[in-house]
Structure formats: C-alpha cells, structure tokens
C-alpha cells in the first residue's frame, strides 16, 4: 500500500545547477574528453587551468589555450597543481595516476570527476541541451552516457524553438519586478504574480514583449492583475501609462 508521500528511490544523484562562476577549476589532460569538459566549465564562467604535456593536446584544447581562454601548464600533473583549486576534472589514459589524483582531492576535500571511473567521481557530467538561459541535463548516473545523449535529443526535439528567448524575457521582467518590489515580504506575491504571467502569456507573446510592455505590465503588480498583452499595449497607446505602480 502506497503512503501519502513520494516513495524514496535510492541510487540517484542530487542534480543541481552548480554555480562555478569565477571558481578555479583544474583540468588534467588535453584530449577529446578534456575538450568537452572545458567547454562545459567555460560556459559556466569558471577560471580554468589545463595541465597536460603539449604533445597530448587535441586541436580544440590547443585552440582554447592559444586563444587565452584557459591558463595552461605544459607538463604532467603534480600535487601542487591542486593548490587553490575549487574543482578538479581528470581525463587522462592512466588509471593509476587518475586514482592517485582522486585520493589527493579527497584528502583536500576538493570535489573531483575522474573521467570514465564512476566510483571515483564526486559528481557526474550529464548530456546537456542549451538554449540561451535554458539548460536541461539528462543523467544516467554513470550507467549509459550514450543513452543519456539519445534521451536528451528526444527531449530537445519536442521543445518549442522560441523557448530560450521566452525564458530570457521572463528573466528580464523578473529583475525589473525585484527593483520595484524589493522587500523580502513581497517574495510570495512576486512569485505568484510571475507565475500568472508565465501561465497567461504564450511563448510568442513573451518573446515579443518590449521594455515598454514590461514597464507597463509592472503597473498591474500591486493589484495583482495580469492583463493580456493586447490590453497592455492598448494602455500604452492611450497614453495612460506613466510608470509602474501608478495604477
């Protein structure tokens, strides 16, 4: 008999959006796997250092180095490379060396991912779909990376082509709302009102929303109303709008 709450399903991972902006990430290795890791980390605005002999670099990693997108150390890994690191990613064809790096990271309490060795990973990389601010990750918890990629492509194929732009516009509106209603006790009302906007407006309408539309729409926040985009623009054309919160 099922209980009143969700049943626990062990064996999963805690999937998070890990903010690594300006964090120092060490990448050991310079092959194809390292290239993919570097892209993921740079997209998250981290500061990346690559440690690998020059002869071990593939073309993409060499390009990142030449373009000064990452810092580079031309040699094999040394324990001192961990100094100041917030995260470590290894992608080398040397299981013994990889295990040693993981042990050192564990001792220093530095989260690490040892490519292709799930037991020696504090976190996994999933298959990610990216559309502007939208990120969708599919993880098989290290069981089947290729299947994760297949599932991710199926999910992405079913998404509207303008979903990324719509989310971006919602983000701008949300920031504007926080400026005009910054009080902490406004939090529940802000969330409720933004939920109404997302539910009542189509993706096309969200994408079409201009800065003026947003400012006019914010004028309906106090009474908790969310008029149609047509009504918002009618108010603008009538000249009734004179700044947020004046309704």
PDB file of C-alpha atoms in Angstrom:
ATOM      1  CA  UNK A   1       0.000   0.000   0.000  1.00  0.00           C
ATOM      2  CA  UNK A   2       1.396   3.356  -1.043  1.00  0.00           C
ATOM      3  CA  UNK A   3       1.896   6.037   1.581  1.00  0.00           C
ATOM      4  CA  UNK A   4       0.714   9.643   1.374  1.00  0.00           C
ATOM      5  CA  UNK A   5       4.150  10.910   0.318  1.00  0.00           C
ATOM      6  CA  UNK A   6       6.558  10.144  -2.543  1.00  0.00           C
ATOM      7  CA  UNK A   7       8.375   6.845  -2.152  1.00  0.00           C
ATOM      8  CA  UNK A   8      12.142   7.002  -1.755  1.00  0.00           C
ATOM      9  CA  UNK A   9      14.106   5.653  -4.728  1.00  0.00           C
ATOM     10  CA  UNK A  10      17.728   5.191  -3.741  1.00  0.00           C
ATOM     11  CA  UNK A  11      20.657   5.079  -6.132  1.00  0.00           C
ATOM     12  CA  UNK A  12      20.127   8.501  -7.684  1.00  0.00           C
ATOM     13  CA  UNK A  13      22.192  11.681  -7.710  1.00  0.00           C
ATOM     14  CA  UNK A  14      21.278  15.097  -6.391  1.00  0.00           C
ATOM     15  CA  UNK A  15      21.066  17.067  -9.634  1.00  0.00           C
ATOM     16  CA  UNK A  16      21.976  20.707  -9.040  1.00  0.00           C
ATOM     17  CA  UNK A  17      22.789  23.819 -11.037  1.00  0.00           C
ATOM     18  CA  UNK A  18      26.273  24.277  -9.606  1.00  0.00           C
ATOM     19  CA  UNK A  19      27.365  27.910  -9.745  1.00  0.00           C
ATOM     20  CA  UNK A  20      31.110  27.894 -10.516  1.00  0.00           C
ATOM     21  CA  UNK A  21      31.417  31.452 -11.803  1.00  0.00           C
ATOM     22  CA  UNK A  22      34.948  32.720 -11.032  1.00  0.00           C
ATOM     23  CA  UNK A  23      35.802  29.434  -9.283  1.00  0.00           C
ATOM     24  CA  UNK A  24      39.144  27.829 -10.109  1.00  0.00           C
ATOM     25  CA  UNK A  25      38.761  24.543 -11.981  1.00  0.00           C
ATOM     26  CA  UNK A  26      41.739  22.318 -12.737  1.00  0.00           C
ATOM     27  CA  UNK A  27      41.538  20.097 -15.824  1.00  0.00           C
ATOM     28  CA  UNK A  28      44.156  17.343 -16.021  1.00  0.00           C
ATOM     29  CA  UNK A  29      44.515  16.076 -19.570  1.00  0.00           C
ATOM     30  CA  UNK A  30      44.150  17.602 -23.008  1.00  0.00           C
ATOM     31  CA  UNK A  31      42.337  15.080 -25.196  1.00  0.00           C
ATOM     32  CA  UNK A  32      38.808  14.886 -26.591  1.00  0.00           C
ATOM     33  CA  UNK A  33      37.134  14.282 -23.215  1.00  0.00           C
ATOM     34  CA  UNK A  34      39.021  17.188 -21.671  1.00  0.00           C
ATOM     35  CA  UNK A  35      37.886  19.402 -24.561  1.00  0.00           C
ATOM     36  CA  UNK A  36      34.233  18.696 -23.746  1.00  0.00           C
ATOM     37  CA  UNK A  37      34.777  19.311 -20.059  1.00  0.00           C
ATOM     38  CA  UNK A  38      36.498  22.619 -20.780  1.00  0.00           C
ATOM     39  CA  UNK A  39      33.564  23.863 -22.867  1.00  0.00           C
ATOM     40  CA  UNK A  40      31.104  22.990 -20.090  1.00  0.00           C
ATOM     41  CA  UNK A  41      33.153  24.778 -17.455  1.00  0.00           C
ATOM     42  CA  UNK A  42      33.888  27.863 -19.562  1.00  0.00           C
ATOM     43  CA  UNK A  43      30.173  28.166 -20.340  1.00  0.00           C
ATOM     44  CA  UNK A  44      29.661  28.397 -16.571  1.00  0.00           C
ATOM     45  CA  UNK A  45      32.202  31.288 -16.385  1.00  0.00           C
ATOM     46  CA  UNK A  46      34.778  29.408 -14.316  1.00  0.00           C
ATOM     47  CA  UNK A  47      38.511  30.101 -14.371  1.00  0.00           C
ATOM     48  CA  UNK A  48      40.131  27.065 -15.990  1.00  0.00           C
ATOM     49  CA  UNK A  49      43.681  25.773 -15.752  1.00  0.00           C
ATOM     50  CA  UNK A  50      44.741  22.898 -18.019  1.00  0.00           C
ATOM     51  CA  UNK A  51      47.675  20.675 -17.067  1.00  0.00           C
ATOM     52  CA  UNK A  52      48.915  18.433 -19.876  1.00  0.00           C
ATOM     53  CA  UNK A  53      52.069  17.937 -21.950  1.00  0.00           C
ATOM     54  CA  UNK A  54      51.859  19.827 -25.243  1.00  0.00           C
ATOM     55  CA  UNK A  55      52.066  16.593 -27.255  1.00  0.00           C
ATOM     56  CA  UNK A  56      48.908  15.330 -25.520  1.00  0.00           C
ATOM     57  CA  UNK A  57      46.670  18.198 -26.643  1.00  0.00           C
ATOM     58  CA  UNK A  58      43.986  17.768 -29.263  1.00  0.00           C
ATOM     59  CA  UNK A  59      43.202  20.585 -31.686  1.00  0.00           C
ATOM     60  CA  UNK A  60      40.305  22.054 -29.704  1.00  0.00           C
ATOM     61  CA  UNK A  61      42.170  22.193 -26.396  1.00  0.00           C
ATOM     62  CA  UNK A  62      45.183  23.725 -28.172  1.00  0.00           C
ATOM     63  CA  UNK A  63      42.842  26.344 -29.638  1.00  0.00           C
ATOM     64  CA  UNK A  64      41.425  27.240 -26.196  1.00  0.00           C
ATOM     65  CA  UNK A  65      44.980  27.654 -24.939  1.00  0.00           C
ATOM     66  CA  UNK A  66      46.113  29.752 -27.909  1.00  0.00           C
ATOM     67  CA  UNK A  67      43.054  31.984 -27.529  1.00  0.00           C
ATOM     68  CA  UNK A  68      43.929  32.531 -23.832  1.00  0.00           C
ATOM     69  CA  UNK A  69      40.539  31.142 -22.807  1.00  0.00           C
ATOM     70  CA  UNK A  70      42.293  28.953 -20.233  1.00  0.00           C
ATOM     71  CA  UNK A  71      45.549  29.005 -18.297  1.00  0.00           C
ATOM     72  CA  UNK A  72      47.976  26.316 -19.346  1.00  0.00           C
ATOM     73  CA  UNK A  73      50.744  24.283 -17.702  1.00  0.00           C
ATOM     74  CA  UNK A  74      52.833  22.259 -20.170  1.00  0.00           C
ATOM     75  CA  UNK A  75      53.724  19.151 -18.136  1.00  0.00           C
ATOM     76  CA  UNK A  76      52.215  16.195 -16.331  1.00  0.00           C
ATOM     77  CA  UNK A  77      50.194  16.664 -13.152  1.00  0.00           C
ATOM     78  CA  UNK A  78      51.949  17.459  -9.883  1.00  0.00           C
ATOM     79  CA  UNK A  79      50.286  17.524  -6.427  1.00  0.00           C
ATOM     80  CA  UNK A  80      50.992  21.247  -6.100  1.00  0.00           C
ATOM     81  CA  UNK A  81      48.580  21.832  -9.005  1.00  0.00           C
ATOM     82  CA  UNK A  82      45.738  21.292  -6.537  1.00  0.00           C
ATOM     83  CA  UNK A  83      46.663  24.386  -4.539  1.00  0.00           C
ATOM     84  CA  UNK A  84      43.825  26.880  -4.834  1.00  0.00           C
ATOM     85  CA  UNK A  85      41.609  24.580  -6.930  1.00  0.00           C
ATOM     86  CA  UNK A  86      37.866  24.539  -6.217  1.00  0.00           C
ATOM     87  CA  UNK A  87      37.148  21.603  -8.537  1.00  0.00           C
ATOM     88  CA  UNK A  88      39.227  19.022 -10.396  1.00  0.00           C
ATOM     89  CA  UNK A  89      38.432  17.184 -13.632  1.00  0.00           C
ATOM     90  CA  UNK A  90      40.761  14.489 -14.924  1.00  0.00           C
ATOM     91  CA  UNK A  91      40.716  12.998 -18.419  1.00  0.00           C
ATOM     92  CA  UNK A  92      43.916  11.010 -18.854  1.00  0.00           C
ATOM     93  CA  UNK A  93      44.585   7.468 -20.097  1.00  0.00           C
ATOM     94  CA  UNK A  94      46.324   6.418 -16.901  1.00  0.00           C
ATOM     95  CA  UNK A  95      44.051   4.722 -14.335  1.00  0.00           C
ATOM     96  CA  UNK A  96      46.732   4.635 -11.653  1.00  0.00           C
ATOM     97  CA  UNK A  97      47.524   8.335 -12.000  1.00  0.00           C
ATOM     98  CA  UNK A  98      43.817   9.183 -12.055  1.00  0.00           C
ATOM     99  CA  UNK A  99      43.195   7.253  -8.846  1.00  0.00           C
ATOM    100  CA  UNK A 100      46.102   8.994  -7.172  1.00  0.00           C
ATOM    101  CA  UNK A 101      44.721  12.404  -8.154  1.00  0.00           C
ATOM    102  CA  UNK A 102      41.321  11.437  -6.783  1.00  0.00           C
ATOM    103  CA  UNK A 103      42.850  10.374  -3.464  1.00  0.00           C
ATOM    104  CA  UNK A 104      44.697  13.684  -3.189  1.00  0.00           C
ATOM    105  CA  UNK A 105      41.491  15.587  -3.965  1.00  0.00           C
ATOM    106  CA  UNK A 106      39.625  13.538  -1.363  1.00  0.00           C
ATOM    107  CA  UNK A 107      42.243  14.388   1.256  1.00  0.00           C
ATOM    108  CA  UNK A 108      41.979  18.088   0.426  1.00  0.00           C
ATOM    109  CA  UNK A 109      38.168  17.923   0.191  1.00  0.00           C
ATOM    110  CA  UNK A 110      38.182  19.150  -3.402  1.00  0.00           C
ATOM    111  CA  UNK A 111      35.262  17.794  -5.490  1.00  0.00           C
ATOM    112  CA  UNK A 112      36.577  15.773  -8.403  1.00  0.00           C
ATOM    113  CA  UNK A 113      35.393  13.958 -11.514  1.00  0.00           C
ATOM    114  CA  UNK A 114      37.612  11.165 -12.815  1.00  0.00           C
ATOM    115  CA  UNK A 115      36.538  10.553 -16.410  1.00  0.00           C
ATOM    116  CA  UNK A 116      35.130   7.080 -17.088  1.00  0.00           C
ATOM    117  CA  UNK A 117      35.615   5.922 -13.473  1.00  0.00           C
ATOM    118  CA  UNK A 118      32.177   6.399 -11.780  1.00  0.00           C
ATOM    119  CA  UNK A 119      33.297   5.156  -8.323  1.00  0.00           C
ATOM    120  CA  UNK A 120      35.896   7.932  -8.254  1.00  0.00           C
ATOM    121  CA  UNK A 121      33.539  10.780  -9.091  1.00  0.00           C
ATOM    122  CA  UNK A 122      32.015  13.189  -6.602  1.00  0.00           C
ATOM    123  CA  UNK A 123      29.707  14.336  -9.414  1.00  0.00           C
ATOM    124  CA  UNK A 124      28.838  13.336 -12.962  1.00  0.00           C
ATOM    125  CA  UNK A 125      28.500  15.228 -16.209  1.00  0.00           C
ATOM    126  CA  UNK A 126      25.193  14.612 -17.947  1.00  0.00           C
ATOM    127  CA  UNK A 127      24.066  15.201 -21.507  1.00  0.00           C
ATOM    128  CA  UNK A 128      23.015  18.856 -21.709  1.00  0.00           C
ATOM    129  CA  UNK A 129      20.666  20.755 -24.013  1.00  0.00           C
ATOM    130  CA  UNK A 130      21.301  24.510 -24.056  1.00  0.00           C
ATOM    131  CA  UNK A 131      19.082  27.255 -25.451  1.00  0.00           C
ATOM    132  CA  UNK A 132      20.080  30.633 -24.020  1.00  0.00           C
ATOM    133  CA  UNK A 133      19.330  30.568 -20.286  1.00  0.00           C
ATOM    134  CA  UNK A 134      17.614  27.188 -20.586  1.00  0.00           C
ATOM    135  CA  UNK A 135      19.689  24.158 -19.630  1.00  0.00           C
ATOM    136  CA  UNK A 136      18.318  20.619 -19.474  1.00  0.00           C
ATOM    137  CA  UNK A 137      20.555  17.836 -18.195  1.00  0.00           C
ATOM    138  CA  UNK A 138      19.927  14.124 -18.564  1.00  0.00           C
ATOM    139  CA  UNK A 139      21.941  11.817 -16.326  1.00  0.00           C
ATOM    140  CA  UNK A 140      22.130   8.025 -16.219  1.00  0.00           C
ATOM    141  CA  UNK A 141      24.281   8.208 -13.067  1.00  0.00           C
ATOM    142  CA  UNK A 142      27.255   6.853 -14.962  1.00  0.00           C
ATOM    143  CA  UNK A 143      25.426   3.850 -16.403  1.00  0.00           C
ATOM    144  CA  UNK A 144      24.984   4.837 -20.039  1.00  0.00           C
ATOM    145  CA  UNK A 145      26.339   8.184 -21.348  1.00  0.00           C
ATOM    146  CA  UNK A 146      25.261   7.407 -24.931  1.00  0.00           C
ATOM    147  CA  UNK A 147      21.703   6.687 -23.803  1.00  0.00           C
ATOM    148  CA  UNK A 148      21.696   9.995 -21.932  1.00  0.00           C
ATOM    149  CA  UNK A 149      22.578  11.715 -25.203  1.00  0.00           C
ATOM    150  CA  UNK A 150      19.745   9.924 -27.036  1.00  0.00           C
ATOM    151  CA  UNK A 151      17.193  10.882 -24.376  1.00  0.00           C
ATOM    152  CA  UNK A 152      18.418  14.477 -24.364  1.00  0.00           C
ATOM    153  CA  UNK A 153      17.977  14.770 -28.134  1.00  0.00           C
ATOM    154  CA  UNK A 154      14.440  13.374 -27.893  1.00  0.00           C
ATOM    155  CA  UNK A 155      13.545  15.914 -25.212  1.00  0.00           C
ATOM    156  CA  UNK A 156      15.103  18.790 -27.172  1.00  0.00           C
ATOM    157  CA  UNK A 157      13.231  17.841 -30.350  1.00  0.00           C
ATOM    158  CA  UNK A 158       9.926  18.320 -28.523  1.00  0.00           C
ATOM    159  CA  UNK A 159      10.692  21.817 -27.230  1.00  0.00           C
ATOM    160  CA  UNK A 160       9.346  24.987 -28.903  1.00  0.00           C
ATOM    161  CA  UNK A 161      12.004  26.755 -30.952  1.00  0.00           C
ATOM    162  CA  UNK A 162      11.444  30.026 -29.062  1.00  0.00           C
ATOM    163  CA  UNK A 163      11.543  28.651 -25.511  1.00  0.00           C
ATOM    164  CA  UNK A 164      15.012  30.067 -24.808  1.00  0.00           C
ATOM    165  CA  UNK A 165      14.049  33.581 -25.866  1.00  0.00           C
ATOM    166  CA  UNK A 166      10.831  33.430 -23.846  1.00  0.00           C
ATOM    167  CA  UNK A 167      12.764  32.459 -20.719  1.00  0.00           C
ATOM    168  CA  UNK A 168      15.208  35.278 -21.314  1.00  0.00           C
ATOM    169  CA  UNK A 169      12.379  37.828 -21.490  1.00  0.00           C
ATOM    170  CA  UNK A 170      10.799  36.425 -18.322  1.00  0.00           C
ATOM    171  CA  UNK A 171      14.161  36.814 -16.601  1.00  0.00           C
ATOM    172  CA  UNK A 172      14.337  40.495 -17.569  1.00  0.00           C
ATOM    173  CA  UNK A 173      10.789  41.099 -16.315  1.00  0.00           C
ATOM    174  CA  UNK A 174      11.593  39.300 -13.053  1.00  0.00           C
ATOM    175  CA  UNK A 175      14.643  41.527 -12.455  1.00  0.00           C
ATOM    176  CA  UNK A 176      12.566  44.638 -13.099  1.00  0.00           C
ATOM    177  CA  UNK A 177       9.931  43.415 -10.658  1.00  0.00           C
ATOM    178  CA  UNK A 178      12.543  42.894  -7.955  1.00  0.00           C
ATOM    179  CA  UNK A 179      13.649  46.513  -8.348  1.00  0.00           C
ATOM    180  CA  UNK A 180      10.165  47.933  -7.884  1.00  0.00           C
ATOM    181  CA  UNK A 181       9.139  45.431  -5.191  1.00  0.00           C
ATOM    182  CA  UNK A 182      12.384  44.605  -3.357  1.00  0.00           C
ATOM    183  CA  UNK A 183      11.018  43.933   0.145  1.00  0.00           C
ATOM    184  CA  UNK A 184      11.614  40.354   1.382  1.00  0.00           C
ATOM    185  CA  UNK A 185       7.983  40.033   2.469  1.00  0.00           C
ATOM    186  CA  UNK A 186       6.959  40.684  -1.155  1.00  0.00           C
ATOM    187  CA  UNK A 187       8.539  37.357  -2.155  1.00  0.00           C
ATOM    188  CA  UNK A 188       5.386  35.201  -2.163  1.00  0.00           C
ATOM    189  CA  UNK A 189       3.413  37.848  -4.040  1.00  0.00           C
ATOM    190  CA  UNK A 190       6.202  38.305  -6.607  1.00  0.00           C
ATOM    191  CA  UNK A 191       6.313  34.560  -7.236  1.00  0.00           C
ATOM    192  CA  UNK A 192       2.528  34.313  -7.539  1.00  0.00           C
ATOM    193  CA  UNK A 193       2.333  37.239  -9.946  1.00  0.00           C
ATOM    194  CA  UNK A 194       5.192  35.973 -12.123  1.00  0.00           C
ATOM    195  CA  UNK A 195       3.519  32.560 -12.224  1.00  0.00           C
ATOM    196  CA  UNK A 196       0.377  34.220 -13.571  1.00  0.00           C
ATOM    197  CA  UNK A 197       2.392  35.949 -16.287  1.00  0.00           C
ATOM    198  CA  UNK A 198       4.019  32.678 -17.369  1.00  0.00           C
ATOM    199  CA  UNK A 199       0.677  30.853 -17.374  1.00  0.00           C
ATOM    200  CA  UNK A 200      -1.378  33.520 -19.162  1.00  0.00           C
ATOM    201  CA  UNK A 201       1.083  34.642 -21.831  1.00  0.00           C
ATOM    202  CA  UNK A 202       2.042  32.436 -24.779  1.00  0.00           C
ATOM    203  CA  UNK A 203       5.702  31.875 -25.595  1.00  0.00           C
ATOM    204  CA  UNK A 204       5.311  34.105 -28.651  1.00  0.00           C
ATOM    205  CA  UNK A 205       3.888  36.905 -26.508  1.00  0.00           C
ATOM    206  CA  UNK A 206       6.703  36.606 -24.014  1.00  0.00           C
ATOM    207  CA  UNK A 207       9.243  36.808 -26.851  1.00  0.00           C
ATOM    208  CA  UNK A 208       7.515  39.864 -28.337  1.00  0.00           C
ATOM    209  CA  UNK A 209       7.371  41.764 -25.051  1.00  0.00           C
ATOM    210  CA  UNK A 210       9.299  45.049 -25.246  1.00  0.00           C
ATOM    211  CA  UNK A 211      10.880  47.014 -22.410  1.00  0.00           C
ATOM    212  CA  UNK A 212       7.928  49.420 -22.520  1.00  0.00           C
ATOM    213  CA  UNK A 213       5.496  46.489 -22.386  1.00  0.00           C
ATOM    214  CA  UNK A 214       7.267  45.246 -19.272  1.00  0.00           C
ATOM    215  CA  UNK A 215       7.211  48.622 -17.561  1.00  0.00           C
ATOM    216  CA  UNK A 216       3.506  48.976 -18.319  1.00  0.00           C
ATOM    217  CA  UNK A 217       2.751  45.449 -17.148  1.00  0.00           C
ATOM    218  CA  UNK A 218       4.525  46.125 -13.854  1.00  0.00           C
ATOM    219  CA  UNK A 219       1.933  48.793 -13.178  1.00  0.00           C
ATOM    220  CA  UNK A 220      -0.571  45.986 -12.627  1.00  0.00           C
ATOM    221  CA  UNK A 221       1.532  44.254  -9.991  1.00  0.00           C
ATOM    222  CA  UNK A 222       0.116  45.998  -6.906  1.00  0.00           C
ATOM    223  CA  UNK A 223      -3.490  44.923  -7.503  1.00  0.00           C
ATOM    224  CA  UNK A 224      -2.198  41.502  -8.586  1.00  0.00           C
ATOM    225  CA  UNK A 225      -3.641  41.704 -12.088  1.00  0.00           C
ATOM    226  CA  UNK A 226      -2.107  40.295 -15.264  1.00  0.00           C
ATOM    227  CA  UNK A 227      -3.835  41.820 -18.304  1.00  0.00           C
ATOM    228  CA  UNK A 228      -3.372  40.459 -21.797  1.00  0.00           C
ATOM    229  CA  UNK A 229      -0.509  41.801 -23.878  1.00  0.00           C
ATOM    230  CA  UNK A 230      -3.131  43.418 -26.115  1.00  0.00           C
ATOM    231  CA  UNK A 231      -4.562  45.274 -23.110  1.00  0.00           C
ATOM    232  CA  UNK A 232      -1.080  46.354 -22.032  1.00  0.00           C
ATOM    233  CA  UNK A 233      -0.359  47.846 -25.443  1.00  0.00           C
ATOM    234  CA  UNK A 234      -3.785  49.476 -25.602  1.00  0.00           C
ATOM    235  CA  UNK A 235      -2.982  51.219 -22.339  1.00  0.00           C
ATOM    236  CA  UNK A 236       0.306  52.397 -23.848  1.00  0.00           C
ATOM    237  CA  UNK A 237      -1.389  53.721 -26.974  1.00  0.00           C
ATOM    238  CA  UNK A 238      -3.992  55.533 -24.860  1.00  0.00           C
ATOM    239  CA  UNK A 239      -1.218  57.323 -23.048  1.00  0.00           C
ATOM    240  CA  UNK A 240      -2.496  56.090 -19.689  1.00  0.00           C
ATOM    241  CA  UNK A 241       0.847  54.594 -18.683  1.00  0.00           C
ATOM    242  CA  UNK A 242       3.026  56.867 -16.583  1.00  0.00           C
ATOM    243  CA  UNK A 243       5.377  54.456 -14.824  1.00  0.00           C
ATOM    244  CA  UNK A 244       4.968  51.338 -12.675  1.00  0.00           C
ATOM    245  CA  UNK A 245       2.702  51.207  -9.642  1.00  0.00           C
ATOM    246  CA  UNK A 246       0.644  54.216 -10.716  1.00  0.00           C
ATOM    247  CA  UNK A 247      -2.492  52.181 -11.392  1.00  0.00           C
TER     248      UNK A 247
END
